[in-house]
Structures are given as C-alpha cells and as structure tokens.
mmCIF file of C-alpha atoms in Angstrom:
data_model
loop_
_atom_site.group_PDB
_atom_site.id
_atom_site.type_symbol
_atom_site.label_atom_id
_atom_site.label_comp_id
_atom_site.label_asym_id
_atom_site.label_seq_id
_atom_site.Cartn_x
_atom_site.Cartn_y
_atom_site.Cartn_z
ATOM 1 C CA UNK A 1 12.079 60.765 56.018
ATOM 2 C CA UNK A 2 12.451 56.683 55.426
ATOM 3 C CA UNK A 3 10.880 54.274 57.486
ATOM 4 C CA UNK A 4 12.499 53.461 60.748
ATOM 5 C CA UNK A 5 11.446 51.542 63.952
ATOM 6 C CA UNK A 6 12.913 49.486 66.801
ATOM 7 C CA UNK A 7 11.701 47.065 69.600
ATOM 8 C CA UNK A 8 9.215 49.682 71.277
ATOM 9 C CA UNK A 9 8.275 52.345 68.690
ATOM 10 C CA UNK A 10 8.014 53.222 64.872
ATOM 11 C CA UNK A 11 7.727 55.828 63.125
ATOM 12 C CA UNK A 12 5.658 55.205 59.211
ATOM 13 C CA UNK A 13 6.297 57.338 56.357
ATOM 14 C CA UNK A 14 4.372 59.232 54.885
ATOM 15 C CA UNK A 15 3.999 56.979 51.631
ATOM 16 C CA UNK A 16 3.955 53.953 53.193
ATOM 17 C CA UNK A 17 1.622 51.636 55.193
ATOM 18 C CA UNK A 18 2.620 49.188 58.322
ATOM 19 C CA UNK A 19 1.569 45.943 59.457
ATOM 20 C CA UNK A 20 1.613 45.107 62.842
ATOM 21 C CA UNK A 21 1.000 41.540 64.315
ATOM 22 C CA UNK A 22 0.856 39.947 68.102
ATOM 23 C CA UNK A 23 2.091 36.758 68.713
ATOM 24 C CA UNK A 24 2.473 36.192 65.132
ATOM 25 C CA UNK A 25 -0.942 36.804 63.974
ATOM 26 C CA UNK A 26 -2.282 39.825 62.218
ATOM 27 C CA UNK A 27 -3.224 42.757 64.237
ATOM 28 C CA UNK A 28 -3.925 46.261 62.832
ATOM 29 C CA UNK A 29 -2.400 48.535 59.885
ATOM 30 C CA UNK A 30 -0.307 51.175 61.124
ATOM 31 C CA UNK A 31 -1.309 54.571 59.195
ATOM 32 C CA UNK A 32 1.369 57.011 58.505
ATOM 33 C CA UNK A 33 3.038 58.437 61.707
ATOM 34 C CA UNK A 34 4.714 57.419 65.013
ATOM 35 C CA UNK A 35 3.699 54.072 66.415
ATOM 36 C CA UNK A 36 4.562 52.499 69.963
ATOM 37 C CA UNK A 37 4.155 48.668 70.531
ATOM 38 C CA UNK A 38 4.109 46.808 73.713
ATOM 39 C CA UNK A 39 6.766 44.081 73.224
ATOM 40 C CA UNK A 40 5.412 42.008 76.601
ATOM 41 C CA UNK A 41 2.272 41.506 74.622
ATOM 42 C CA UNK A 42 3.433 40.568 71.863
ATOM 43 C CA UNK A 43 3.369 43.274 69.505
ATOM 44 C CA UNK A 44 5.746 44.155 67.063
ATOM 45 C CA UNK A 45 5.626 45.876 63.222
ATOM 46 C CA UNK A 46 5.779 42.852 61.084
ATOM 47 C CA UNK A 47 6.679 45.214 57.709
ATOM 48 C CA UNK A 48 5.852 48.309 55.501
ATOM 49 C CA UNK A 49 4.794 48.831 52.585
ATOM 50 C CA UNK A 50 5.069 51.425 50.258
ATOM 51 C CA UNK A 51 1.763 53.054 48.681
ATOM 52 C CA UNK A 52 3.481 54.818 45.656
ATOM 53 C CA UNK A 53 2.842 53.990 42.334
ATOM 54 C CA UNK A 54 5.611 51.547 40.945
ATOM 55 C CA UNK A 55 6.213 50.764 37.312
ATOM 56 C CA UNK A 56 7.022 47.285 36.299
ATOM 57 C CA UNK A 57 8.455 46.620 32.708
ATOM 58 C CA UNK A 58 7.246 43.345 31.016
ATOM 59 C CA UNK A 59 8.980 41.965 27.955
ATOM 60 C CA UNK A 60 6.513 39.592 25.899
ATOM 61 C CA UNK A 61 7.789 37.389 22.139
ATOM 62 C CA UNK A 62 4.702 36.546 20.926
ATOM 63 C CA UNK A 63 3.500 35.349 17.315
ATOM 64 C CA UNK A 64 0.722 37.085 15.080
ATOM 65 C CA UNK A 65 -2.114 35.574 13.438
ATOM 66 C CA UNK A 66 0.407 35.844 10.225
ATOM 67 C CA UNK A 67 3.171 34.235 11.592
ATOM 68 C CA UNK A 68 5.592 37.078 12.483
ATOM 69 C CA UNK A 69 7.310 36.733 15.694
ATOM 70 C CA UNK A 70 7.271 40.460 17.781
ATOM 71 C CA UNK A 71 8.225 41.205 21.177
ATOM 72 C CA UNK A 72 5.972 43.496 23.010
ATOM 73 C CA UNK A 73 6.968 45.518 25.683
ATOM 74 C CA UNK A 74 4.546 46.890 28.414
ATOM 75 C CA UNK A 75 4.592 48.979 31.186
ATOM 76 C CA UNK A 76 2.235 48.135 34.035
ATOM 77 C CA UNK A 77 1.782 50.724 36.454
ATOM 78 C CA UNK A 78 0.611 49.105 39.969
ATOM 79 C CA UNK A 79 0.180 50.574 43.648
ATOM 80 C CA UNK A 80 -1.108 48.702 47.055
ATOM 81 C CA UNK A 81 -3.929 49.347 48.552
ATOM 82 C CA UNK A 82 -4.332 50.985 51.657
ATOM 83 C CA UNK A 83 -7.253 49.055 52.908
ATOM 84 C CA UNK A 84 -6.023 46.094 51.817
ATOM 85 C CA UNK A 85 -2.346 46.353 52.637
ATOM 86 C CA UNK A 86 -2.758 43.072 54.809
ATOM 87 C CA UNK A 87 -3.748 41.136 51.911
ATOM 88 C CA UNK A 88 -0.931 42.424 49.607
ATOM 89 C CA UNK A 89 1.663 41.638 52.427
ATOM 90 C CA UNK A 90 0.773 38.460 53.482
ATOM 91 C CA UNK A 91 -0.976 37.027 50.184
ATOM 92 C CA UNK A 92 1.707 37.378 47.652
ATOM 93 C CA UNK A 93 5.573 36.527 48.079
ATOM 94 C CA UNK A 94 6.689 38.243 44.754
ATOM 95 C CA UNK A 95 4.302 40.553 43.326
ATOM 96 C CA UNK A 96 6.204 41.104 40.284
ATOM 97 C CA UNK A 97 6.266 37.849 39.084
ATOM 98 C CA UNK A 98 2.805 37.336 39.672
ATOM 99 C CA UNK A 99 1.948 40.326 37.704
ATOM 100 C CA UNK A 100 4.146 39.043 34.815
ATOM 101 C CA UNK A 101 2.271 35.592 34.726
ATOM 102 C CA UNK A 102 -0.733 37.141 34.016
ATOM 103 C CA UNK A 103 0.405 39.734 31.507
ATOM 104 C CA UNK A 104 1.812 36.547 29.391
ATOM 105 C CA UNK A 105 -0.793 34.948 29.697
ATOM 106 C CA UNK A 106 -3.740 37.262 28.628
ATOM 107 C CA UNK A 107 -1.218 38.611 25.015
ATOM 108 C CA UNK A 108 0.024 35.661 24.165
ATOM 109 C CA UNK A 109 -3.928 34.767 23.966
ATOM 110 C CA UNK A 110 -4.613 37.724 22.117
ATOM 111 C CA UNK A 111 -1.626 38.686 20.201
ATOM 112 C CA UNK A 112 -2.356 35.399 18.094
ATOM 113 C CA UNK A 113 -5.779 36.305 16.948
ATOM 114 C CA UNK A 114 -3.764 39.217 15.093
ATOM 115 C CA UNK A 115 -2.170 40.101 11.931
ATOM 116 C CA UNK A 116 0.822 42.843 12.487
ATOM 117 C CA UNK A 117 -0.740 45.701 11.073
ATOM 118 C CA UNK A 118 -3.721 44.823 13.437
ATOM 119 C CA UNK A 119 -1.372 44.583 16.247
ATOM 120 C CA UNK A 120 -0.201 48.255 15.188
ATOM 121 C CA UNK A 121 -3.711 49.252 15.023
ATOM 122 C CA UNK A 122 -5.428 47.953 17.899
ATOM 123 C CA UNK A 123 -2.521 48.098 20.877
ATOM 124 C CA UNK A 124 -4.602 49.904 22.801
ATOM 125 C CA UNK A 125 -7.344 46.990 22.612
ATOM 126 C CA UNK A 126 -4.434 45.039 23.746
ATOM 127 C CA UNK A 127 -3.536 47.160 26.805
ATOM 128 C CA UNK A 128 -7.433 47.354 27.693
ATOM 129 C CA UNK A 129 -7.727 43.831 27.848
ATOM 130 C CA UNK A 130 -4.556 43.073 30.078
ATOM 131 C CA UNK A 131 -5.510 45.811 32.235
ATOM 132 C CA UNK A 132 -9.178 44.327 33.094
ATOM 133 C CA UNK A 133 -7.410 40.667 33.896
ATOM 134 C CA UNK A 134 -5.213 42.228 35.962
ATOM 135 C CA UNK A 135 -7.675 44.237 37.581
ATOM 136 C CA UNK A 136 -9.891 41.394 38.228
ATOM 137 C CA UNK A 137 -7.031 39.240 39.670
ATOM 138 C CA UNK A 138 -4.794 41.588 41.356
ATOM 139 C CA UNK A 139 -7.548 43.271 43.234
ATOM 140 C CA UNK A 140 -8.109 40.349 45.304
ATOM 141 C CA UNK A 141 -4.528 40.535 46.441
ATOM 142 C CA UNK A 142 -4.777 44.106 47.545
ATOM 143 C CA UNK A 143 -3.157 45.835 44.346
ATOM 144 C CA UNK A 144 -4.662 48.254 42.283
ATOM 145 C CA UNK A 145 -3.473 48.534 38.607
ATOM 146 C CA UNK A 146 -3.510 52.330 37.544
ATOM 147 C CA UNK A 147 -2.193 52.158 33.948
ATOM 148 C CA UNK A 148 -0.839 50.008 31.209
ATOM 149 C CA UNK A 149 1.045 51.034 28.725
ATOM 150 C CA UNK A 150 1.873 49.573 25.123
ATOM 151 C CA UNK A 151 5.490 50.867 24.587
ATOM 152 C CA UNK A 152 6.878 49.066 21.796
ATOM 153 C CA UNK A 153 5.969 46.261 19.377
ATOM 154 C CA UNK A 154 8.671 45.284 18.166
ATOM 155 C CA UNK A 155 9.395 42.711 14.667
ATOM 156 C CA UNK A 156 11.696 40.373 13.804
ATOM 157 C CA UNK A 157 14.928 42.573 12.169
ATOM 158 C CA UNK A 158 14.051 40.781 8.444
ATOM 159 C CA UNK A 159 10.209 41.377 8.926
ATOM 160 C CA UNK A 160 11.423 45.478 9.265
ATOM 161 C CA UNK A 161 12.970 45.202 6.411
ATOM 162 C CA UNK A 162 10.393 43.493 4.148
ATOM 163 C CA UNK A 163 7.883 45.715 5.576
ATOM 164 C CA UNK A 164 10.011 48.877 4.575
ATOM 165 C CA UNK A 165 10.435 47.453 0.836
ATOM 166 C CA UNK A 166 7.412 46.984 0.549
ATOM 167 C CA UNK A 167 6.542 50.485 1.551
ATOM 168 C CA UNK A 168 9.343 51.637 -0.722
ATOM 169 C CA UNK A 169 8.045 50.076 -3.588
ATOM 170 C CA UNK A 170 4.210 51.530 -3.300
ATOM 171 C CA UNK A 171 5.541 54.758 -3.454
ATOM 172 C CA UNK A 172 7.350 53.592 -6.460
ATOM 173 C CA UNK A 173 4.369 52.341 -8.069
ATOM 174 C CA UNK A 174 2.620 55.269 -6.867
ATOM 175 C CA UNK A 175 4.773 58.091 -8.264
ATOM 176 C CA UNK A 176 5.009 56.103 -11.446
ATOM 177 C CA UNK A 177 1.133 56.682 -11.922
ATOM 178 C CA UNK A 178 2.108 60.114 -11.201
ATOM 179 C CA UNK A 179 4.611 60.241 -13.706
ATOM 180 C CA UNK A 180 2.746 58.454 -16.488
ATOM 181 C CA UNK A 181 -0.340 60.690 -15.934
ATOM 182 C CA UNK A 182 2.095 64.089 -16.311
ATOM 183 C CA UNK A 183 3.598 62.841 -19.264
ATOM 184 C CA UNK A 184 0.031 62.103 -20.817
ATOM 185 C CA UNK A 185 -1.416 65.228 -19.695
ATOM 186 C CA UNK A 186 1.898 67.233 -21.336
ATOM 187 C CA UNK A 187 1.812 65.068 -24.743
ATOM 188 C CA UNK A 188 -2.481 66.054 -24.759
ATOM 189 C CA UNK A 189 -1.272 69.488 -24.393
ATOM 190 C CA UNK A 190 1.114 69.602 -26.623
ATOM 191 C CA UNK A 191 -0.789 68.421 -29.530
ATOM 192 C CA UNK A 192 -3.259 70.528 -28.476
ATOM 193 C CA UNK A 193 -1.362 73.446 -28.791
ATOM 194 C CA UNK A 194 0.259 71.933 -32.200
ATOM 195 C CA UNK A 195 -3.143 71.571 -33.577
ATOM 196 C CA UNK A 196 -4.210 75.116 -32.764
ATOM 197 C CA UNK A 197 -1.129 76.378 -34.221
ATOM 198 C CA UNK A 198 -2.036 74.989 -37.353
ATOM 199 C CA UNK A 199 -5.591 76.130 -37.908
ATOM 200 C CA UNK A 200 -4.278 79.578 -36.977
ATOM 201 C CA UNK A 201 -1.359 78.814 -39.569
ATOM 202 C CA UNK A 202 -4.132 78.024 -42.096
ATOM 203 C CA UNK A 203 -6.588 80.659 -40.644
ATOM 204 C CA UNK A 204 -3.830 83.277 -41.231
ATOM 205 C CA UNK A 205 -2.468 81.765 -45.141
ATOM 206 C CA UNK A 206 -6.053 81.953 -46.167
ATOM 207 C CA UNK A 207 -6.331 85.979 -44.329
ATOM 208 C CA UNK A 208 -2.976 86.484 -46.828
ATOM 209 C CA UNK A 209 -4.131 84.864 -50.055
ATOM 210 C CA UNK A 210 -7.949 86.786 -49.633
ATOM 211 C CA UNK A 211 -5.765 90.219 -48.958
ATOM 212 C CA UNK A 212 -3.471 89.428 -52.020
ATOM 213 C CA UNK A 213 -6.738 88.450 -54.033
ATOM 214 C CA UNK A 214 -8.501 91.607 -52.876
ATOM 215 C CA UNK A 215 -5.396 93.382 -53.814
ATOM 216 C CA UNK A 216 -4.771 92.282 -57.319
ATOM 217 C CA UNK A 217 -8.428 92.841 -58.027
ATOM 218 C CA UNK A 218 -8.565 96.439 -56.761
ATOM 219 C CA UNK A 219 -5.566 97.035 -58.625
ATOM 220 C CA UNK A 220 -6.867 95.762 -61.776
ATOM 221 C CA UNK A 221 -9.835 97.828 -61.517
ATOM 222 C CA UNK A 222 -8.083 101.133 -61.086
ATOM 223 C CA UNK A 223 -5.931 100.364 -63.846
ATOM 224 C CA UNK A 224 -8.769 99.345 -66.196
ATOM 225 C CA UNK A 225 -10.258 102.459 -65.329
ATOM 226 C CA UNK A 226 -7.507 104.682 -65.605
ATOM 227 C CA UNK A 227 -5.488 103.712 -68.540
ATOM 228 C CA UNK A 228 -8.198 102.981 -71.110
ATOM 229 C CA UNK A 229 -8.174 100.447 -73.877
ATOM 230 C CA UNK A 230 -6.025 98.121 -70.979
ATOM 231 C CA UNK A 231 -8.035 94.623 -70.847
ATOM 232 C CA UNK A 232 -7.624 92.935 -67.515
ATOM 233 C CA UNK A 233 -5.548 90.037 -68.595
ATOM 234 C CA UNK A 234 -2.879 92.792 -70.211
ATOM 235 C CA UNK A 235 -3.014 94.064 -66.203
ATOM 236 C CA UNK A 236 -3.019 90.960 -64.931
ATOM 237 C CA UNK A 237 0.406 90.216 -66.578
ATOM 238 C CA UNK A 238 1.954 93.520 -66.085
ATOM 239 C CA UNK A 239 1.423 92.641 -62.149
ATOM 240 C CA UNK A 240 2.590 88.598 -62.539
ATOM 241 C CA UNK A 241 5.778 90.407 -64.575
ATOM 242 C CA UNK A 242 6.474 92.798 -61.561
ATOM 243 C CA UNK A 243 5.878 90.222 -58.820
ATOM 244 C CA UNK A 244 8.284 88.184 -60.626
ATOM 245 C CA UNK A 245 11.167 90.299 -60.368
ATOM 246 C CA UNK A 246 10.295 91.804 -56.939
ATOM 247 C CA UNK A 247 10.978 87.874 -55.987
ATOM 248 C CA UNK A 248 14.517 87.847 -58.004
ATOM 249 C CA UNK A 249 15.392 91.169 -56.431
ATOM 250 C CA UNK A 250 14.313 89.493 -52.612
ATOM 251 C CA UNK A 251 16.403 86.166 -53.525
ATOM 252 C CA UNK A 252 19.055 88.309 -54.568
ATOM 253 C CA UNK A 253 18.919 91.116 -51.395
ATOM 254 C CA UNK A 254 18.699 87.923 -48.951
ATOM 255 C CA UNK A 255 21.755 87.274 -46.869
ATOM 256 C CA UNK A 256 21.161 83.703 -46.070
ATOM 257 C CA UNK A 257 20.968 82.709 -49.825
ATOM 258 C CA UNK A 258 21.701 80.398 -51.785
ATOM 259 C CA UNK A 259 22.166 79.320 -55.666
ATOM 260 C CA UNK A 260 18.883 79.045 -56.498
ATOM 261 C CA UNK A 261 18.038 78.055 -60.369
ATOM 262 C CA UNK A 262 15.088 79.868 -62.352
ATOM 263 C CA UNK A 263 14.341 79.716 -65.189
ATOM 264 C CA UNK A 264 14.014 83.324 -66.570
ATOM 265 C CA UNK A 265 12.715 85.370 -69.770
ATOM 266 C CA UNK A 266 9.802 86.616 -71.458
ATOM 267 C CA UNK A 267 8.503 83.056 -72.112
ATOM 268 C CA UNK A 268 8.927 81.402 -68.452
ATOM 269 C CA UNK A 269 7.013 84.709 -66.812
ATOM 270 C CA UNK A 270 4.247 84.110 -69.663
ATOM 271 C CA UNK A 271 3.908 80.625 -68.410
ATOM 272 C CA UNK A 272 3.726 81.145 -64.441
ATOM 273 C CA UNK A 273 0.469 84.243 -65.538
ATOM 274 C CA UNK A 274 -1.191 81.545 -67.722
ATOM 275 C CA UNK A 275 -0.546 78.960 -64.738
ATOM 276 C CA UNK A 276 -1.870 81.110 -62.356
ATOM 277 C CA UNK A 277 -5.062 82.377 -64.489
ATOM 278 C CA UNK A 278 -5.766 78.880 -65.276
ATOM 279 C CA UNK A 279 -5.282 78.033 -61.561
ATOM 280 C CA UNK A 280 -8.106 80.577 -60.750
ATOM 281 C CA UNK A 281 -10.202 80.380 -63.489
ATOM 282 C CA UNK A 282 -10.362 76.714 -62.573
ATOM 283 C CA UNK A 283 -11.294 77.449 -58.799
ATOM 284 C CA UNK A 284 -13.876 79.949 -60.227
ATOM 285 C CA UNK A 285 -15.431 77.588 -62.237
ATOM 286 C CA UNK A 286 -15.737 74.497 -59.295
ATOM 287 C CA UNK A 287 -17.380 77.141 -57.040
ATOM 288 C CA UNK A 288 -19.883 78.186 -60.199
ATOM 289 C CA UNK A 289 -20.561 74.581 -60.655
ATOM 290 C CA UNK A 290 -21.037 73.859 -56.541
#
C-alpha cells in the first residue's frame, strides 16, 4: 500500500518514515501506520521518506599512476536512517549528488597512486576506502551506506588492445620455449637411440664374426681329425673355396640383383684364403705382442 494522507490524517507505509512539523518547525517522526494531525494547531506531515535500500550508479574517468585513462563504475548502495530521518530530510536537497561528490573525490585521489594492473588487483581497496568517506560523511546527514560495489574498470579501447597483444605475444614466447625444449628433448632421444643402435650393431657383428671363428675352427678340427694326413691350411682352403661359391650361388639366387663383376678361378679364390690367413695371422700376432 503507497503512502497517502490528506489535511487531517495519514496513513505511513510500511517502508517508509514521516516527518511531521507545526507551524513550520520540526515536530516528531511519524513511524509506520495511520497518523491524525490537528490542522488548528498547526500540524501537518511535512514528507516521507522511504527506508529501503536504494542503489545509486556512479560513473568515474580517472587516470592511473601510468597514465592510462579508465572509467570506473560503482555502485553505492545507501538507505536513511530511521532515527535520523529528520536530518536526511531537512539537511540535504539532493542526496544523490552529494553522494557522487564524494565518490569523485576520494578515486580520483586514489586511482592516481595506481598502475592498471594494481587497479585490477586492489578494487576492493578502492571500494573500502570510498565506503569509509562516505560513511564518515553521510552519517552525519542521516544515511547509512550498506555496500559499495566495484563493477567495472574500464580502459581506453587502444589500451585493450595493447594489453591483449601483449598477452598474445607471452604465450607466443612461452609456447616457443615449449617448442624448442620438445624438439631438443626429441633430437637427445633420437641420438640416443641411434647410438644404442650402433653398439648393438657392433655388439651383434662381433657375436657373428666370434660364431663364424668358432665355427671354422671346430670344423677344422674335426676334419684334421678325421681325414688324416689333411694339414689345417689344406682345410682352411677347402672351406674359403666353398664359401666362395655359396656367395656366387646367393648373388646368383637373389631377386633384387644386379651385374655384379668378380673376378673368378683357381687363382682369385687362392688369393682371398691367403688374404684372409694373413688377415688373421696378423691379428694373432698384435694380440701375442700386446
């Protein structure tokens, strides 16, 4: 039910407070309810005000300690008090504006003392120091100030955008260290694995040449033994001559081949047995000496 009242009675809502005068002077708050007045003496309900919480939106441009012009926008929540509902009626003419003073006044005396990202950081120390002026002023006018909020800071459109690149291009930066450290972990791996490839490579060509050493001995041997009167360089070039054309017959059965020149006969198979012998004989002879 709104607020409604004539020459002889009123009636107060609920959330709202009256003011009643005589003669023109101050008399008594009217609490909530139905009121009658005696006109012949004077009295008469001057006003009412409302006790609800109202929000008041402040725009503030401002410029940080780095020279970037913002525009802050706060909400102040305020409410009159009912004890002091005489002072906020008859003090004040427009609260609003009043209220807006002061809130310029107290950021663009802080704001200034800022860089932007401290701005970001430390609204809240912002809104906590607006909100104790306030309180400290608008107390004495019968107001109470319940909240204030830091909605937006706002930059200049170009200062978004700089602030953005620059953002972009730390990432950048950032994911190239990324990058660079993959690739060097990946090229450490790889010739990792590249080396250990090789010493098994090497590990297994020198497992091959000991079994075909091992072989060739233990086949000498049980020839020597079994066909007597056979010395073991006779053996030795009975196996070089079969070896030799177990290879021909392999180049031959191979069906990715290709003309391959040898040079074949009696004389050229003598030559590769005394190459080899000489080879060993040779190695033999460094280890003897070590």
């Amino acid at each position: 039910m709104g607020n409604t009242w004539c020459g002889a009675c009123a009636c107060v809502d609920q959330a709202g407070i009256g003011v009643v005068e005589r003669w023109g002077r101050y008399e008594r708050l009217a609490q909530p309810g139905l009121h009658f007045f005696n006109p012949f003496a004077g009295e008469l309900l001057a006003g009412i005000l409302s006790t609800r919480i109202q929000s008041l939106e402040v725009r503030i441009e401002t410029k940080t300690k780095d020279n970037v012009f913002v525009q802050l926008i706060c909400s102040i929540q305020y409410r009159v008090v009912k004890m002091n509902a005489d002072d906020a009626f008859y003090e004040l003419q427009n609260p609003q504006e009043q209220i807006q003073a002061y809130v310029f006044d107290v950021v663009r005396a802080i704001v200034p003392r800022m860089t932007l990202d401290e701005l970001f950081e430390q609204k809240g120390e912002v809104a906590k120091a607006v909100l104790e002026e306030l309180e400290k002023v608008m107390g004495a006018y019968g107001y109470s100030i319940e909240h204030i909020l830091m909605v937006d800071i706002i930059p200049d459109a170009s200062v978004r955008r700089a602030m953005n690149e620059i953002n972009a291009a730390q990432r950048l930066q950032l994911a190239s260290v990324y990058k660079g450290e993959a690739e060097k972990v990946l090229m450490v791996k790889k010739a990792e694995a590249e080396a250990e490839a090789k010493y098994l490579g090497g590990v297994g060509v020198a497992k091959q040449r000991q079994a075909i050493t091992d072989g060739l001995r233990e086949n000498i041997l049980n020839f020597s033994h079994k066909v007597e009167g056979a010395s073991a360089k006779e053996v030795m070039d009975l196996i070089m001559i079969t070896q030799y054309f177990d290879t021909i017959k392999d180049l031959g059965n191979s069906s990715k081949n290709t003309t391959v020149f040898i040079p074949h006969g009696p004389g050229h198979v003598r030559d590769i047995g005394d190459q080899i012998r000489n080879g060993l004989m040779e190695a033999a002879s460094a280890n003897i000496e070590t």
